[in-house]
Amino acid sequence: LAKTTQPISMDSYEGQEVNITCSHNNIATNDYITWYQQFPSQGPRFIIQGYKTKVTNEVASLFIPADRKSSTLSLPRVSLSDTAVYYCLVGEPRTMNRDDKIIFGKGTRLHILP
Amino acid sequence: KAGVTQTPRYLIKTRGQQVTLSCSPISGHRSVSWYQQTPGQGLQFLFEYFSETQRNKGNFPGRFSGRQFSNSRSEMNVSTLELGDSALYLCASSPQSQGNEQFFGPGTRLTVL
């Protein structure tokens, strides 16, 4: 599994767009990039997943450059309730009989200020 | 569909005791993974079960074990508890093995005194 590097923490203000970048220099050809959100004392919640270029859903956008060595999670117009830890994962989904382990890094602690 | 459920939600044990945690995955999901989360180490993978077989295992001592039943429900056992085992234990289910999109339960908060 490709190792990921994210900023430890970020602060932003309500109403702003927040971009969290994840580095994954040794991403493999079949790897996908997945982001999770976790609130205190809750399990992580899937946000978005992508392979290349741009993916958008009702919650966020995921930008992946051509070399795929990094990705950026974009949260539009954040609110106080977006304060959480955000995890970036890189790996090959939906493959059985692999020895890879699903690894979460330390994540990025996002703090939204009023 | 009901989400992933974990029982108990909170547990207090003393050193040397053993504990069993339970996880019921989303109906139809055959993969169950267990994680340990602590403030210092973050979210660490324990093991994954798929169709009653352990598929993957993280770097935890043998005191940590698990199993999965034919209905996909899973249990995790920790024997000879240590203070450092105090953590939030999370269970996640997925339709298939190694699925990147996992659905997490609320966790069991274990405190070892």
Short mmCIF file of N, CA and C in Angstrom, two decimals, chain A residues 10-12 14 37-40 75 78-86 108-114:
data_model
loop_
_atom_site.label_atom_id
_atom_site.label_comp_id
_atom_site.label_asym_id
_atom_site.label_seq_id
_atom_site.Cartn_x
_atom_site.Cartn_y
_atom_site.Cartn_z
N MET A 10 -5.05 21.89 10.15
CA MET A 10 -5.37 23.08 9.35
C MET A 10 -6.48 23.83 10.05
N ASP A 11 -6.44 25.15 9.92
CA ASP A 11 -7.53 26.00 10.41
C ASP A 11 -8.14 26.74 9.23
N SER A 12 -9.44 26.97 9.29
CA SER A 12 -10.09 27.78 8.27
C SER A 12 -11.32 28.43 8.89
N GLU A 14 -15.51 29.68 8.57
CA GLU A 14 -16.79 29.32 7.97
C GLU A 14 -16.98 30.03 6.63
N GLN A 37 -13.78 10.97 6.65
CA GLN A 37 -13.96 12.04 7.63
C GLN A 37 -14.30 11.38 8.97
N GLN A 38 -13.71 11.88 10.04
CA GLN A 38 -14.02 11.32 11.35
C GLN A 38 -14.27 12.41 12.37
N PHE A 39 -15.43 12.31 13.02
CA PHE A 39 -15.75 13.20 14.14
C PHE A 39 -15.34 12.51 15.43
N PRO A 40 -15.12 13.29 16.49
CA PRO A 40 -14.72 12.69 17.78
C PRO A 40 -15.68 11.61 18.24
N LEU A 75 -13.26 21.01 0.07
CA LEU A 75 -14.54 21.15 0.76
C LEU A 75 -15.07 22.57 0.51
N VAL A 78 -17.11 25.68 3.88
CA VAL A 78 -17.16 24.87 5.10
C VAL A 78 -17.98 25.55 6.18
N SER A 79 -18.48 24.72 7.10
CA SER A 79 -19.21 25.21 8.26
C SER A 79 -18.54 24.64 9.50
N LEU A 80 -18.99 25.08 10.65
CA LEU A 80 -18.41 24.61 11.90
C LEU A 80 -18.49 23.08 12.01
N SER A 81 -19.53 22.51 11.45
CA SER A 81 -19.73 21.06 11.55
C SER A 81 -18.75 20.26 10.69
N ASP A 82 -17.96 20.92 9.89
CA ASP A 82 -16.93 20.24 9.11
C ASP A 82 -15.65 20.04 9.92
N THR A 83 -15.62 20.55 11.13
CA THR A 83 -14.47 20.33 12.00
C THR A 83 -14.37 18.84 12.29
N ALA A 84 -13.27 18.24 11.87
CA ALA A 84 -13.11 16.79 11.96
C ALA A 84 -11.68 16.43 11.56
N VAL A 85 -11.38 15.14 11.62
CA VAL A 85 -10.11 14.64 11.10
C VAL A 85 -10.38 14.01 9.74
N TYR A 86 -9.54 14.32 8.77
CA TYR A 86 -9.71 13.82 7.40
C TYR A 86 -8.54 12.90 7.05
N THR A 108 -5.54 14.59 8.86
CA THR A 108 -5.43 16.04 9.01
C THR A 108 -6.56 16.52 9.90
N ARG A 109 -6.18 17.17 10.98
CA ARG A 109 -7.19 17.70 11.90
C ARG A 109 -7.61 19.08 11.40
N LEU A 110 -8.82 19.18 10.88
CA LEU A 110 -9.34 20.44 10.35
C LEU A 110 -10.19 21.12 11.40
N HIS A 111 -9.87 22.38 11.67
CA HIS A 111 -10.61 23.15 12.66
C HIS A 111 -11.22 24.35 11.97
N ILE A 112 -12.54 24.41 11.97
CA ILE A 112 -13.25 25.52 11.35
C ILE A 112 -13.61 26.55 12.42
N LEU A 113 -13.24 27.77 12.16
CA LEU A 113 -13.48 28.86 13.10
C LEU A 113 -14.67 29.70 12.65
N PRO A 114 -15.41 30.28 13.61
CA PRO A 114 -16.57 31.11 13.22
C PRO A 114 -16.14 32.45 12.65
#
